[in-house]
Coordinates of C-alpha atoms and ligand atoms in Angstrom, one line a residue:
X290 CA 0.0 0.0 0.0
X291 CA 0.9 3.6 -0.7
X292 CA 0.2 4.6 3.2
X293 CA -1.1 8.2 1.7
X294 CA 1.5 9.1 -0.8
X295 CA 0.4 9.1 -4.6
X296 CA 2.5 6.8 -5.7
X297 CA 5.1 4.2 -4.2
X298 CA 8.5 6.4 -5.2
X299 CA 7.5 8.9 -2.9
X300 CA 6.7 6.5 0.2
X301 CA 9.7 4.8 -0.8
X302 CA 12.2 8.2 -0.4
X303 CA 10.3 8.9 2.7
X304 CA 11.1 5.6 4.2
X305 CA 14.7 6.0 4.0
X306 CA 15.8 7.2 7.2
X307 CA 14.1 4.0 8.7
X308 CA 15.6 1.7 5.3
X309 CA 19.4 3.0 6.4
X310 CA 18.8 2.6 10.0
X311 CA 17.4 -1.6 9.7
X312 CA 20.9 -1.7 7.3
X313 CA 22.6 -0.6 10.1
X314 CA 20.9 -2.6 12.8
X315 CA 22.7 -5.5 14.6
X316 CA 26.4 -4.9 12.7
X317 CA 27.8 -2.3 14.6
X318 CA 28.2 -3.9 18.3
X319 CA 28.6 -2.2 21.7
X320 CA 32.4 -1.6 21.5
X321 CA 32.2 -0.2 18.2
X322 CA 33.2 -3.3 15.9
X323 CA 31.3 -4.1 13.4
X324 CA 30.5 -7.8 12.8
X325 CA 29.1 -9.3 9.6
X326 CA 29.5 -12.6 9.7
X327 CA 26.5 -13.0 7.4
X328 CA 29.1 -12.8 5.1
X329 CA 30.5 -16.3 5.2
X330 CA 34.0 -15.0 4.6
X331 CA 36.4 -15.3 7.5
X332 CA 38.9 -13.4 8.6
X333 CA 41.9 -15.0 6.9
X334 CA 40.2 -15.5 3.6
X335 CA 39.4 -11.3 3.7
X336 CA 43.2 -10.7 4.7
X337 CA 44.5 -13.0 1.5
X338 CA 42.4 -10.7 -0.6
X339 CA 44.3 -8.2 -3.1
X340 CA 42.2 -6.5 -5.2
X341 CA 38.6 -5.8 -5.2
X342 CA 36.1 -6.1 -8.3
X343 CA 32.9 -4.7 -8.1
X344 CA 29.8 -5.6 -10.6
X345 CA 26.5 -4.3 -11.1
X346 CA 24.1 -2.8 -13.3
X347 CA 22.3 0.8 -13.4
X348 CA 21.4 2.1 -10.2
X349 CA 23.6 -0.4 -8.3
X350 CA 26.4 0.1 -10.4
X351 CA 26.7 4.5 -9.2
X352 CA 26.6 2.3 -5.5
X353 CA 29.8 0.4 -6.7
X354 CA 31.5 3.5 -7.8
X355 CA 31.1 5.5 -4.9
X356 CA 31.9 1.7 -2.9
X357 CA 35.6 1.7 -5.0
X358 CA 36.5 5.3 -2.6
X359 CA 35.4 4.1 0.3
X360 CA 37.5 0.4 -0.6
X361 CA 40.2 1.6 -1.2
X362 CA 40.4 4.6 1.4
X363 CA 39.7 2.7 4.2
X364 CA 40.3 -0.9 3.3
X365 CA 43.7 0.2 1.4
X366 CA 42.7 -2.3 -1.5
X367 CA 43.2 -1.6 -5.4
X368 CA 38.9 -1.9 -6.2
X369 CA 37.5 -2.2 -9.9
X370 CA 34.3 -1.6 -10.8
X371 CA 32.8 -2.3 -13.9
X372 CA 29.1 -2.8 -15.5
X373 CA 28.1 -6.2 -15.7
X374 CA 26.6 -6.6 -18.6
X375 CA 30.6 -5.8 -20.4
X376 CA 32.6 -7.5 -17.3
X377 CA 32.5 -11.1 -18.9
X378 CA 32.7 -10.3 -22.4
X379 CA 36.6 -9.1 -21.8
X380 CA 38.9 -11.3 -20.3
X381 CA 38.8 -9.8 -16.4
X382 CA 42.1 -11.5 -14.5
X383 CA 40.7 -12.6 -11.8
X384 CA 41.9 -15.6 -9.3
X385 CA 41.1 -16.9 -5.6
X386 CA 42.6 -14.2 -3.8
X387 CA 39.9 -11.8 -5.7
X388 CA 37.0 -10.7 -4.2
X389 CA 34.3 -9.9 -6.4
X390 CA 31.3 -7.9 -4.9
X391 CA 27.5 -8.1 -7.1
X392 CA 25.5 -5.4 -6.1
X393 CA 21.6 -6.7 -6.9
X394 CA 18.6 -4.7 -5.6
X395 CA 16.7 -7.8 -6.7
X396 CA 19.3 -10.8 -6.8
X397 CA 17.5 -11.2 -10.2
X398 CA 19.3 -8.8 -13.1
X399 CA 20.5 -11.2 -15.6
X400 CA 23.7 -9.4 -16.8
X401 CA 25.0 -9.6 -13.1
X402 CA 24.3 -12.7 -12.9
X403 CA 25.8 -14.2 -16.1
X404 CA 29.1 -12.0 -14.2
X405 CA 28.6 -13.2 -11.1
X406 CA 28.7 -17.2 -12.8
X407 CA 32.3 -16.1 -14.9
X408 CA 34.1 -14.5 -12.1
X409 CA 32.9 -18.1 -10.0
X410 CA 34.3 -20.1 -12.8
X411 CA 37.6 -18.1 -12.8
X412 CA 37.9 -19.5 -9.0
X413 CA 37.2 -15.9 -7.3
X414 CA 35.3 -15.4 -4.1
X415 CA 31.5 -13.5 -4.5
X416 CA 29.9 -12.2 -2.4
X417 CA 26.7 -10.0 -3.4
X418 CA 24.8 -7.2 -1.6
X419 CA 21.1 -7.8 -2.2
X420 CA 17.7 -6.2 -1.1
X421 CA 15.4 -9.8 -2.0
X422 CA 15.7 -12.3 0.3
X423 CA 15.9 -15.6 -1.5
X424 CA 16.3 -14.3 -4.6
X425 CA 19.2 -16.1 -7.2
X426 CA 22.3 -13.9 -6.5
X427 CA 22.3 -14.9 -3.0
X428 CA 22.1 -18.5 -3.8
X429 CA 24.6 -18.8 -6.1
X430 CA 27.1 -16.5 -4.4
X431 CA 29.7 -17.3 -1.4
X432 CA 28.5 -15.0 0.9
X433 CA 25.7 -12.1 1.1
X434 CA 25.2 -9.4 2.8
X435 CA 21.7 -8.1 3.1
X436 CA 20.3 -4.4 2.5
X437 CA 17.2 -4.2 4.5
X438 CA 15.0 -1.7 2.7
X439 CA 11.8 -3.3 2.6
X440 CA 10.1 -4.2 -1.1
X441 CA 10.6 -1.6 -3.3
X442 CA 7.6 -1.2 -5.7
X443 CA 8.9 2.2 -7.4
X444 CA 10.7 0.8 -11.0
X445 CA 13.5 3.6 -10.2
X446 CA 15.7 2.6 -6.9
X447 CA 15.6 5.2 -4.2
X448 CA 15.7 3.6 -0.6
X449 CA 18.1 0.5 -1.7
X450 CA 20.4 2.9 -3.4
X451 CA 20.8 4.4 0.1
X452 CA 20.9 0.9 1.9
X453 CA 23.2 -0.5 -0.9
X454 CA 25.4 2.6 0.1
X455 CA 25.4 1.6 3.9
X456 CA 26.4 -1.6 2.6
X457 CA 29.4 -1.2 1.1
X458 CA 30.3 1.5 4.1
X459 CA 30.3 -1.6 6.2
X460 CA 32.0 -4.0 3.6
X461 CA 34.9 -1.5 3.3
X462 CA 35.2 -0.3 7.4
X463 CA 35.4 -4.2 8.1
X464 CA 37.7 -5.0 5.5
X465 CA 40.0 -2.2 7.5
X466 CA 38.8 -3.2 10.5
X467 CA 39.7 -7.1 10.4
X468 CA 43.6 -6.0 7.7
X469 CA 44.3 -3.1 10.9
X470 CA 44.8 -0.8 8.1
X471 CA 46.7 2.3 8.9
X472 CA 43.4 3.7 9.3
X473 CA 42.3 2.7 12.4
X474 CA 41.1 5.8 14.5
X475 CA 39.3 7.0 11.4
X476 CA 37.3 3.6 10.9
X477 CA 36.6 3.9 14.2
X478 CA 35.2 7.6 14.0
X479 CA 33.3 6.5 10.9
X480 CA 31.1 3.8 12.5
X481 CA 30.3 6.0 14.9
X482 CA 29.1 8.7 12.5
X483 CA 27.6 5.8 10.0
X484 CA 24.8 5.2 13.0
X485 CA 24.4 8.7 13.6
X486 CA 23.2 9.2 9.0
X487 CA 19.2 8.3 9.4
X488 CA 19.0 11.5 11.3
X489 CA 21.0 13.2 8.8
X490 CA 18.7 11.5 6.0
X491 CA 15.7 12.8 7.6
X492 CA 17.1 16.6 7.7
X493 CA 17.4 16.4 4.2
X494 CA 14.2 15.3 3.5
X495 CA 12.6 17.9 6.2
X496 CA 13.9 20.5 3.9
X497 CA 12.9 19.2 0.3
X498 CA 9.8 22.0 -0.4
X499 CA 12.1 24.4 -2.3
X500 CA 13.7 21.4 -4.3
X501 CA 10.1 20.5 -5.6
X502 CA 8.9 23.8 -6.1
X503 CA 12.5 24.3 -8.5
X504 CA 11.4 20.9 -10.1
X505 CA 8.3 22.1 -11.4
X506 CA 9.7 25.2 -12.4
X507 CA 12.1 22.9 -14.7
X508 CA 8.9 20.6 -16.2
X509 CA 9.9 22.6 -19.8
X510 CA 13.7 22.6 -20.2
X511 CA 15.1 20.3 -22.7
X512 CA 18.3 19.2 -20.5
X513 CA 19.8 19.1 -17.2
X514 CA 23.4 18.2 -16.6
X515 CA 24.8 17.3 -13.9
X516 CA 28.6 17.7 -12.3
X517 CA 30.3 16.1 -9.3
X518 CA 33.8 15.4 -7.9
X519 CA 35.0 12.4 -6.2
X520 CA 32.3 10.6 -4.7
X521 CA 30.0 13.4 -6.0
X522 CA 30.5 12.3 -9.8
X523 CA 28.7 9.0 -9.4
X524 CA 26.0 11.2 -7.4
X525 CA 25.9 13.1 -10.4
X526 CA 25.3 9.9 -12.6
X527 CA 22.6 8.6 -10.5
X528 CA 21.1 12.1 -10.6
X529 CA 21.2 12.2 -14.2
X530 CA 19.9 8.8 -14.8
X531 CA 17.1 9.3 -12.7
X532 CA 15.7 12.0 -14.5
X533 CA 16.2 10.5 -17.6
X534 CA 14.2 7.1 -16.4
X535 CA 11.4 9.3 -14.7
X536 CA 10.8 12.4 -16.8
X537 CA 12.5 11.4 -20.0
X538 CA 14.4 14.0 -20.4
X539 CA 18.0 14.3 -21.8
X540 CA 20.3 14.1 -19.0
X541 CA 24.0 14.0 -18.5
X542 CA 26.5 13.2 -15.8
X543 CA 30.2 14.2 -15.4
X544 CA 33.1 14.7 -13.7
X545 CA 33.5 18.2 -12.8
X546 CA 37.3 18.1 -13.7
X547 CA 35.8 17.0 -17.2
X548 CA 34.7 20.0 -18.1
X549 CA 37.1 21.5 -19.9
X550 CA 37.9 18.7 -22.0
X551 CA 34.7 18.9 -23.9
X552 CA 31.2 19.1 -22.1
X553 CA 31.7 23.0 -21.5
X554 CA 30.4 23.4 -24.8
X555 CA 27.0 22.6 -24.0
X556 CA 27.1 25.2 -21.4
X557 CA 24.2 27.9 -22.9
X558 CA 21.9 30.5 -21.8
X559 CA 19.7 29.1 -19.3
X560 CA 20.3 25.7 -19.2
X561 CA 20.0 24.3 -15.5
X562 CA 23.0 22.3 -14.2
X563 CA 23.3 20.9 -10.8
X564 CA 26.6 20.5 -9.1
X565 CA 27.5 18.6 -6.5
X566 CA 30.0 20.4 -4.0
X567 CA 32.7 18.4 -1.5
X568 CA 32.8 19.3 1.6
X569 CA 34.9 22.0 2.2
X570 CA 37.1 20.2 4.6
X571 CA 38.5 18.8 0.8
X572 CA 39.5 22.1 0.3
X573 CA 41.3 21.4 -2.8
X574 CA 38.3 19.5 -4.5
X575 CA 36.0 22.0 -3.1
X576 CA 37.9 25.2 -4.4
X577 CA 38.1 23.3 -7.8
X578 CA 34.2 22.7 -8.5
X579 CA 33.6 26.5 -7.1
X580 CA 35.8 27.8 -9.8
X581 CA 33.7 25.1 -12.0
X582 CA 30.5 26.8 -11.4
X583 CA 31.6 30.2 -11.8
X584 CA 32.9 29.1 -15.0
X585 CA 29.4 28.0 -16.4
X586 CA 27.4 30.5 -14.6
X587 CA 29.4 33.3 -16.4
X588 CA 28.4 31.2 -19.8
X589 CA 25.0 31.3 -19.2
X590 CA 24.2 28.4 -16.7
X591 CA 21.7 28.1 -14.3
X592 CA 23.4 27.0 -11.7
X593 CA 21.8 24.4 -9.3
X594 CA 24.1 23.8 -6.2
X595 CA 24.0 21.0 -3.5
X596 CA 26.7 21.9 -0.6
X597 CA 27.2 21.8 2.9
X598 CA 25.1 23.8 5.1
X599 CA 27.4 26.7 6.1
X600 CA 29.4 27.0 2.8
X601 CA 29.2 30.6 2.0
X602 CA 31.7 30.3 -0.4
X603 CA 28.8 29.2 -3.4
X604 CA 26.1 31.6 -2.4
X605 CA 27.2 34.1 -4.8
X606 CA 27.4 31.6 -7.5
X607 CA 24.2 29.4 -7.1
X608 CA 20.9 30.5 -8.5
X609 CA 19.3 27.8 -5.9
X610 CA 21.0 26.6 -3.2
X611 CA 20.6 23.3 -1.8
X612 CA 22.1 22.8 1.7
X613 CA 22.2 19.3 2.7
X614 CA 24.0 18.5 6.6
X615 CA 27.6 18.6 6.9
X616 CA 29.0 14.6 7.0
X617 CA 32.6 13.5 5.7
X618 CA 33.4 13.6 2.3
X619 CA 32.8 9.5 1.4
X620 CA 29.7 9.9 3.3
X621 CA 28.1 12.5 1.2
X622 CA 26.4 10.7 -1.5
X623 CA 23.5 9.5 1.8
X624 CA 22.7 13.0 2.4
X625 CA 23.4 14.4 -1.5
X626 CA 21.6 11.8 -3.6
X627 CA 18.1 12.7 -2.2
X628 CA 17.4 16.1 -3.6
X629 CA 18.1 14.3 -7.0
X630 CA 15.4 11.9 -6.1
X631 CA 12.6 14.5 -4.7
X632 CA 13.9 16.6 -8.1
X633 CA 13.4 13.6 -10.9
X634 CA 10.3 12.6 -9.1
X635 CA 8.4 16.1 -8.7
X636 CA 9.6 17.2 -12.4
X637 CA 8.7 13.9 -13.9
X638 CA 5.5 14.3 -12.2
X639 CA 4.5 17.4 -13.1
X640 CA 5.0 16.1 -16.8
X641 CA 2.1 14.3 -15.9
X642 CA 4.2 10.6 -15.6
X643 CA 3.5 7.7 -13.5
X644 CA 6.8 7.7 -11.8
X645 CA 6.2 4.4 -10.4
X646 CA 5.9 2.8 -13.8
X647 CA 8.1 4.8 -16.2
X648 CA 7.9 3.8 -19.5
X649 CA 10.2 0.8 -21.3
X650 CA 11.3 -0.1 -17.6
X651 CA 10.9 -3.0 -15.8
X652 CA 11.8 -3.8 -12.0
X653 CA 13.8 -6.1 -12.2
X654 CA 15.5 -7.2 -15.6
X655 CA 15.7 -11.0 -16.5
X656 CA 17.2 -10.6 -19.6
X657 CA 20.7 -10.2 -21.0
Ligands
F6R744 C1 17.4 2.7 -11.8 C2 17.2 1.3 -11.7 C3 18.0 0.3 -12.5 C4 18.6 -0.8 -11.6 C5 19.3 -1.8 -12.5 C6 19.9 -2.9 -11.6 O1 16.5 3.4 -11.0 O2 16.4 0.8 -10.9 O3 19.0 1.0 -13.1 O4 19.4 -0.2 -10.7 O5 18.4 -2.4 -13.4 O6 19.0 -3.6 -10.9 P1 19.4 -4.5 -9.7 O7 20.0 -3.7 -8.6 O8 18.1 -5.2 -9.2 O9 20.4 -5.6 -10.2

């Protein structure tokens, strides 16, 4: 049931602080350490491990990129990531001291799957991060580790992006955790602020009236782009991707960094472009994207920025500002991702779209 809202993508964003916190629940322990032995990977087998390889499709695929900063930041191991559906049809090198992760929503997408069966044949360890219980991936993988967002109805992912996110959060801290990477005060700090984000999640969505109101302002435009930095690129992706799925509108992702090497050229008059700033305890990154938007605002952008509350240093450059909490840089995409959501979901909607059953979609996709 809908429980009120018009359609299941909007009960489904609301339900996220609650969808993090059940991810959370039961893996951090009293003294701090985080256990997940769910996994089925002990703790020799995760120190043998040198490299990472994550696969995925879509949605789950912007969750591995943003997983690959926090793997190999905290866990200190070189991470891949790569979209399913071309992983196998390469020659990956993988062997038994790889660890390959599948991120599924529903355990069911065929192209991870047909991945998840090559990197198994090349002797590799799997393990997948899935939101269906009993679905395929889990079964035929070595160890899983469950989101627990509750059934999503809503074809586009919105709460098990967020849970997928808390997912590999944990993967990576316990990697570091059980390898006593170099990082341990910091791993330490981070679980502690990983149990504190469904309050932080339900600030941002206590403040998402202006973001709607700026979405139905937008119903007409053509294109939106969409920059980020760091973990705030894949952000960016799943921004664009969203509005492309819900309101069918051309939209584009990219590095910020990118800019200049060719995208700046769609920079005109009016068009609205959403950036994604670091924290500006990354000071360097941060400084970077600023000077990024005052680049495309003085070409004509209409600029569209999502910082930390606090950060004056954009007001004078943002035609909208978005202020979302202030959390560490690899933690931004929990709090950063959902103004994207309430945007692609209001603007699709005002188009007059069933955002629950876009068009061409399914839920889950059984076919290669
Ligand atoms: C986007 C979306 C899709 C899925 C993709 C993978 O909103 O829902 O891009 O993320 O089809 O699906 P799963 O995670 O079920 O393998």
């Amino acid at each position: 049931e809908k429980g009120g809202y018009d359609y299941f993508m909007l009960k489904e964003i609301a339900e996220q602080p609650r969808a993090v916190a059940d991810t959370l629940l039961g893996r951090i322990g009293r003294d701090g350490r985080l256990s997940l032995d769910e996994m089925h990977i002990t703790d020799a087998q995760l120190r043998e491990i040198d490299k990472i390889v994550i696969i995925a499709c879509g949605t789950s695929y912007h969750a591995g990129l943003i997983a690959k900063y926090a793997i190999e930041h905290w866990a200190g191991l070189p991470c891949e990531v790569e979209v399913a559906s071309e992983f196998r049809y390469r020659d990956p090198i993988l062997n038994s001291r790889t660890l390959v992760i599948a991120i599924s929503q529903s355990g069911e997408s065929m192209d991870t799957l047909m991945a998840v069966r090559h990197a198994r044949e090349q002797r590799a360890r799997v393990l997948c991060i899935c939101n269906v219980n009993g679905s395929t991936m889990p079964r035929e993988c070595d160890g899983v580790l469950y989101t627990h967002a509750g059934p999503e109805v809503g074809v586009a992912a919105t709460k098990t992006f967020l849970t997928q996110l808390v997912a590999v959060y944990l993967i990576a801290l316990y990697i570091a955790q059980v390898r006593g990477t170099k990082w341990g005060d910091e791993v330490f700090a981070m679980v502690q602020l990983l149990a504190t984000m469904p309050e932080k999640v339900e600030q941002v969505l206590s403040t998402m009236g202006p973001v709607r109101e700026l979405a139905r302002s937008l119903a007409d435009v053509k294109s939106v782009l969409f920059l980020g930095r760091h973990v705030g690129f894949p952000v960016a992706l799943e921004g664009a991707l969203k509005l492309k799925e819900l309101a069918y509108m051309h939209a584009e992702g990219f590095a910020a960094g990118e800019l200049k090497h060719g995208p700046i050229a769609l920079i005109e008059e009016g068009l609205p472009v959403i950036v994604v700033v670091p924290p500006r305890a990354r000071d360097v990154l941060h400084d970077k994207i600023v000077s990024n938007i005052q680049e495309i605002r003085a070409r004509g952008a209409r600029t569209i920025v999502i910082a930390e509350e606090g950060d004056t240093s954009v007001v004078p450059y943002s035609d909208t500002l978005i202020e979302v909490p202030a959390v560490p840089t690899l933690l931004q995409p929990l709090v950063a991702t959902i103004p994207l959501q309430v945007f692609s979901c209001e603007l699709a909607t005002a188009k007059g779209h069933d955002v629950d059953q876009p068009r061409n979609l399914a839920k889950s996709v059984t076919v290669e």
